[in-house]
Coordinates of C-alpha atoms in Angstrom, one line a residue:
M1 CA 0.0 0.0 0.0
A2 CA 1.4 3.4 -1.0
D3 CA 2.2 5.9 1.7
D4 CA -0.5 8.3 0.4
A5 CA -3.1 5.6 0.0
A6 CA -6.4 5.8 1.9
S7 CA -7.1 3.3 4.7
K8 CA -9.0 0.2 3.7
I9 CA -11.9 -1.2 5.8
I10 CA -12.1 -5.0 5.3
L11 CA -15.4 -6.7 6.3
W12 CA -14.6 -10.3 7.1
Y13 CA -18.1 -11.5 6.3
G14 CA -19.0 -9.1 3.5
N15 CA -21.1 -6.1 2.8
H16 CA -24.4 -8.0 3.1
Q17 CA -24.9 -9.9 6.3
A18 CA -27.9 -11.6 8.0
F19 CA -28.7 -12.2 11.7
G20 CA -31.5 -13.9 13.5
H21 CA -32.7 -15.9 10.5
N22 CA -31.5 -19.1 12.1
G23 CA -32.2 -18.3 15.8
L24 CA -30.8 -15.6 18.0
P25 CA -27.7 -17.0 19.8
Q26 CA -27.0 -13.8 21.7
K27 CA -28.3 -10.3 22.3
W28 CA -25.6 -8.7 20.2
V29 CA -25.2 -8.4 16.4
N30 CA -21.4 -8.4 15.6
I31 CA -19.9 -6.8 12.6
L32 CA -16.3 -7.9 12.4
G33 CA -13.3 -6.7 10.4
R34 CA -10.0 -5.0 10.1
V35 CA -8.8 -1.6 8.9
Q36 CA -5.5 -1.6 6.9
S37 CA -3.6 1.6 6.8
T38 CA 0.0 2.8 6.4
H39 CA -0.9 5.6 8.7
T40 CA -1.9 5.6 12.4
L41 CA -5.6 5.5 12.8
Q42 CA -6.9 8.4 15.0
K43 CA -10.6 7.4 15.0
L44 CA -12.9 4.6 14.1
Q45 CA -16.7 5.1 14.3
Y46 CA -20.0 3.5 13.2
S47 CA -23.5 4.6 12.7
L48 CA -26.7 2.4 12.7
N49 CA -29.5 3.6 10.5
E50 CA -28.3 7.2 10.6
T51 CA -28.8 7.5 14.4
G52 CA -25.4 9.2 15.0
Y53 CA -21.8 7.9 15.3
Q54 CA -20.3 5.9 18.1
D55 CA -16.6 5.3 18.8
L56 CA -15.1 1.9 18.2
S57 CA -11.9 0.5 19.8
I58 CA -9.1 -0.3 17.4
G59 CA -7.0 -3.5 17.8
P60 CA -4.8 -4.9 19.0
D61 CA -5.8 -5.3 22.7
Q62 CA -5.2 -8.4 24.7
R63 CA -8.7 -9.7 24.5
R64 CA -11.2 -9.6 21.6
L65 CA -9.3 -7.5 19.1
V66 CA -6.3 -9.6 18.2
G67 CA -4.8 -7.9 15.1
V68 CA -3.6 -4.4 14.2
G69 CA -6.7 -2.5 13.0
D70 CA -9.2 -5.1 14.2
F71 CA -12.7 -3.9 15.1
N72 CA -15.8 -5.6 16.5
I73 CA -19.1 -3.7 16.4
D74 CA -21.4 -4.9 19.2
I75 CA -24.9 -3.8 18.4
D76 CA -27.8 -4.5 20.8
S77 CA -30.3 -6.5 18.7
S78 CA -33.1 -4.6 20.3
H79 CA -31.9 -1.6 18.3
M80 CA -32.2 -3.4 15.0
R81 CA -35.2 -3.1 12.7
S82 CA -36.9 -6.1 11.2
G83 CA -35.6 -6.4 7.7
D84 CA -32.8 -4.2 6.3
N85 CA -30.5 -2.1 8.4
T86 CA -27.6 0.1 7.3
I87 CA -24.3 0.4 9.2
I88 CA -21.8 3.0 8.1
I89 CA -18.1 2.6 9.3
V90 CA -15.7 5.6 9.1
A91 CA -12.0 5.4 9.7
V92 CA -9.9 8.5 10.1
D93 CA -6.1 8.4 10.0
E94 CA -3.5 10.8 11.4
R95 CA -3.6 13.0 8.3
G96 CA -7.3 13.5 8.8
Q97 CA -8.1 11.4 5.7
S98 CA -11.3 9.4 6.1
T99 CA -12.5 6.1 4.6
T100 CA -16.1 5.0 4.7
Q101 CA -17.6 1.5 4.3
S102 CA -21.2 0.4 4.5
V103 CA -22.8 -2.8 5.5
L104 CA -26.4 -3.9 4.8
V105 CA -27.6 -6.1 7.7
E106 CA -30.8 -8.1 7.3
Y107 CA -32.3 -8.8 10.7
S108 CA -35.1 -11.1 11.7
K109 CA -36.3 -13.1 14.8
T110 CA -36.7 -16.7 13.5
P111 CA -36.7 -19.4 16.2
R112 CA -34.2 -22.2 15.9
P113 CA -35.8 -25.4 17.4
L114 CA -33.9 -28.5 18.3
P115 CA -32.5 -30.8 17.0
Y116 CA -30.0 -28.9 15.0
C117 CA -27.2 -30.4 12.8
I118 CA -24.6 -28.4 11.0
E119 CA -22.5 -29.9 8.2
W120 CA -20.0 -27.2 7.2
D121 CA -19.4 -28.5 3.7
K122 CA -23.1 -28.0 3.0
Q123 CA -23.2 -24.3 4.1
P124 CA -22.9 -21.5 1.4
N125 CA -21.4 -19.3 4.1
I126 CA -20.9 -19.4 7.9
H127 CA -23.8 -17.0 8.6
D128 CA -26.2 -19.5 7.1
A129 CA -25.5 -21.8 10.1
A130 CA -23.8 -19.8 12.9
Q131 CA -22.9 -16.3 14.1
P132 CA -19.2 -15.4 14.4
I133 CA -18.8 -13.5 17.6
D134 CA -15.0 -13.0 17.5
G135 CA -12.4 -13.6 14.8
L136 CA -12.4 -14.5 11.2
W137 CA -13.7 -18.1 10.8
T138 CA -13.3 -20.1 7.6
M139 CA -14.8 -23.3 6.3
G140 CA -13.2 -26.1 4.3
K141 CA -13.1 -29.9 4.0
G142 CA -16.2 -30.2 6.2
K143 CA -14.7 -28.2 9.1
V144 CA -14.8 -24.7 10.5
S145 CA -11.8 -23.0 12.0
P146 CA -10.6 -19.6 13.3
F147 CA -8.2 -18.2 10.7
E148 CA -6.0 -16.6 13.3
I149 CA -5.1 -17.8 16.8
G150 CA -6.2 -15.4 19.5
Y151 CA -8.1 -14.8 22.7
D152 CA -11.6 -16.4 22.6
R153 CA -12.3 -17.0 19.0
L154 CA -16.0 -17.6 19.2
L155 CA -18.7 -19.0 17.0
A156 CA -22.3 -19.1 18.3
L157 CA -25.0 -21.6 17.3
G158 CA -28.7 -21.8 18.0
D159 CA -31.0 -19.8 20.2
M160 CA -30.9 -18.1 23.6
S161 CA -34.2 -19.9 24.4
W162 CA -32.5 -23.4 24.5
K163 CA -32.6 -25.0 27.9
D164 CA -31.5 -28.6 28.2
Y165 CA -29.5 -30.0 25.3
E166 CA -26.5 -32.1 24.2
V167 CA -23.8 -31.1 21.8
V168 CA -21.5 -33.5 19.9
V169 CA -18.7 -32.1 17.8
P170 CA -15.3 -33.5 16.5
I171 CA -12.4 -31.2 17.5
T172 CA -8.8 -31.2 16.3
I173 CA -6.0 -29.1 17.9
H174 CA -3.3 -28.1 15.6
G175 CA -1.2 -25.9 17.9
I176 CA -1.3 -23.3 20.7
N177 CA 0.1 -19.8 21.1
A178 CA 2.5 -19.1 24.0
T179 CA 0.6 -15.8 24.7
C180 CA -2.0 -18.0 26.4
Y181 CA 0.1 -17.7 29.6
Q182 CA 0.2 -13.9 29.6
Y183 CA -2.4 -11.6 31.2
P184 CA -5.3 -11.7 30.9
S185 CA -5.1 -15.4 30.0
I186 CA -3.7 -18.3 32.0
H187 CA -4.1 -21.2 29.6
A188 CA -5.1 -22.3 26.1
G189 CA -8.3 -24.1 25.6
V190 CA -10.9 -25.5 23.2
G191 CA -14.4 -26.7 23.6
V192 CA -18.1 -25.6 23.9
V193 CA -19.8 -22.9 25.9
L194 CA -23.2 -23.9 27.1
R195 CA -26.1 -21.5 27.8
W196 CA -24.7 -18.4 26.2
K197 CA -26.5 -15.0 25.8
G198 CA -23.7 -12.6 25.1
H199 CA -20.8 -10.5 26.4
S200 CA -21.3 -8.0 29.2
D201 CA -19.6 -4.7 30.2
W202 CA -17.2 -5.5 33.0
G203 CA -16.0 -1.9 33.4
S204 CA -12.6 -0.4 33.0
D205 CA -9.6 -2.5 32.1
P206 CA -6.4 -0.9 30.6
Y207 CA -5.9 -4.0 28.5
A208 CA -9.5 -4.2 27.2
S209 CA -11.6 -2.4 24.6
D210 CA -14.6 -0.2 25.4
Q211 CA -16.4 -1.3 22.2
P212 CA -16.8 -4.3 22.1
A213 CA -17.5 -5.2 25.7
F214 CA -15.1 -7.7 27.0
G215 CA -16.9 -9.5 29.9
P216 CA -17.3 -13.2 28.7
G217 CA -20.5 -13.9 30.5
P218 CA -22.7 -14.7 32.3
Y219 CA -23.2 -18.1 30.8
G220 CA -24.0 -21.6 32.0
A221 CA -20.5 -23.3 31.9
I222 CA -17.6 -23.7 29.5
S223 CA -17.1 -27.4 28.7
W224 CA -13.6 -27.8 27.4
Y225 CA -10.0 -29.0 27.3
C226 CA -7.4 -26.6 28.7
I227 CA -3.6 -26.6 28.7
F228 CA -2.0 -25.0 31.7
H229 CA 1.6 -24.1 32.1
D230 CA 1.9 -25.8 35.5
K231 CA -0.9 -28.5 35.3
G232 CA -0.7 -29.7 31.7
G233 CA -3.9 -30.8 30.0
L234 CA -7.2 -30.9 31.8
L235 CA -10.8 -31.6 31.0
N236 CA -12.9 -29.2 33.0
F237 CA -15.9 -27.0 33.4
F238 CA -15.5 -23.3 34.0
D239 CA -18.3 -21.5 35.8
P240 CA -19.1 -17.8 35.2
D241 CA -16.7 -16.9 38.0
F242 CA -13.9 -18.7 36.1
N243 CA -13.7 -21.4 38.8
M244 CA -13.2 -25.0 37.6
M245 CA -16.1 -26.9 39.0
T246 CA -14.3 -30.2 38.3
Q247 CA -11.3 -31.4 36.4
K248 CA -9.6 -34.5 35.1
P249 CA -6.0 -34.8 33.8
Y250 CA -6.1 -35.5 30.0
T251 CA -3.9 -35.2 27.0
L252 CA -5.1 -34.5 23.5
E253 CA -2.6 -35.3 20.7
L254 CA -2.0 -32.6 18.2
H255 CA -3.5 -33.1 14.6
T256 CA -5.7 -35.8 16.0
E257 CA -9.5 -35.7 15.9
Y258 CA -11.4 -36.2 19.1
I259 CA -15.2 -36.4 19.7
F260 CA -16.5 -34.0 22.3
K261 CA -19.9 -34.9 23.8
T262 CA -21.3 -32.5 26.4
Q263 CA -24.7 -31.8 27.8
V264 CA -26.5 -29.6 30.3
K265 CA -29.9 -30.3 31.8
T266 CA -31.9 -29.0 34.8
S267 CA -32.8 -31.5 37.5
E268 CA -36.1 -31.7 39.3
T269 CA -34.6 -29.7 42.1
G270 CA -33.6 -26.9 39.7
E271 CA -29.9 -27.6 39.6
S272 CA -28.0 -27.5 36.3
Q273 CA -26.2 -30.7 35.6
Y274 CA -23.2 -30.7 33.3
C275 CA -21.5 -33.7 31.7
L276 CA -18.5 -34.2 29.3
K277 CA -16.8 -37.1 27.6
V278 CA -14.0 -37.1 25.1
W279 CA -12.7 -39.9 22.9
K280 CA -10.5 -40.3 19.8
A281 CA -12.5 -40.3 16.6
G282 CA -12.9 -43.9 15.2
E283 CA -12.9 -45.5 18.6
T284 CA -15.9 -46.7 20.6
E285 CA -17.7 -44.1 22.6
P286 CA -17.0 -44.7 26.4
L287 CA -20.1 -45.5 28.5
A288 CA -19.1 -43.2 31.4
W289 CA -18.8 -39.5 31.4
D290 CA -15.2 -38.2 32.0
I291 CA -16.4 -35.4 34.2
T292 CA -19.7 -34.2 35.7
A293 CA -20.6 -31.2 37.8
I294 CA -23.5 -29.2 39.3
G295 CA -23.6 -25.7 37.9
H296 CA -23.0 -22.4 39.7
P297 CA -26.3 -21.1 41.3
A298 CA -26.0 -17.8 39.5
A299 CA -25.3 -19.4 36.1
L300 CA -27.8 -19.0 33.2
K301 CA -30.6 -21.5 33.0
E302 CA -31.0 -21.2 29.2
G303 CA -28.9 -20.0 26.3
S304 CA -27.3 -21.0 23.0
C305 CA -24.1 -22.9 22.6
M306 CA -20.8 -21.6 21.3
L307 CA -17.6 -23.1 19.8
V308 CA -14.5 -21.6 21.5
A309 CA -10.8 -21.8 20.5
H310 CA -8.8 -19.8 23.1
H311 CA -5.2 -19.2 21.9
V312 CA -5.6 -22.5 20.0
A313 CA -5.4 -23.3 16.3
A314 CA -8.3 -25.8 16.0
S315 CA -10.9 -27.2 13.6
F316 CA -14.4 -28.2 14.4
G317 CA -16.4 -30.8 12.4
K318 CA -20.1 -31.6 12.1
V319 CA -22.1 -30.2 15.0
T320 CA -25.1 -32.2 16.3
I321 CA -27.3 -30.6 19.0
N322 CA -30.2 -32.5 20.5
S323 CA -32.8 -31.5 23.1
L324 CA -32.7 -33.2 26.5
E325 CA -35.9 -31.7 27.7
G326 CA -38.0 -34.6 29.1
G327 CA -35.2 -36.1 31.2
V328 CA -33.1 -37.9 28.5
D329 CA -29.7 -39.0 29.7

């Protein structure tokens, strides 16, 4: 790019995007992308339906904005119109030169009942099956993967109204990034978030962005495999306070596909019960769960599910989600 060239606003998922047509997995609509510029960006803003401009944070930070020039527009879905919405993004560099990009967002409120099965090689694009929350996700060879390793690369599936359900998904880890052991992270991890409704504002943090909000919760539980510097690999559940409700030493081999099967259901006494088992693809499914736990009393009782790759290069295969309402084990 020449020194006198204007900045370029790259929209990772195109100039025409759709949300809510396949369920509402969270309260936010996310418009993701990156501004490329040979000059320092002084300001980045967006406007929804000509209602005035709001400031956006510019990456990198140490959380949701991984790359130089990254942005993530969190728009409360209650502010969206049914049908077409127009978002205007404006980047201004240190010379005062501005660049504008528009996005047409089609918004609807279409329920997504269970069961739900996603075969990635049958999807024209990711938005036809899921909502990217963080990062650039790509599809290929029947799998979906975050294009870059980073903090909480997230892909949401389904509907916030889901209560009791089971998720089965093959996962392959290809590598981890050493930044996983630097603040604000303490590990690398991969798995499934259960009962998700969206990020929240956790207030001031010198390492975090103001827009998007950086609070990863509340949620039900994160059902996943983590790699710690001092503990090695563990299967565990993270509750909304980031406590491990239970854990089991485990080692996943790199470049090897494993089946993750996890579920959440509410007992007759109102407690949320979580289960997880993991086994190598091609082998017989074990009868017993590897780990089980009772959820945090303050955890959500309903919500969508989300694929998560935290400082991990990983690929996710066919996702199958079935309802457990009615007491199915």
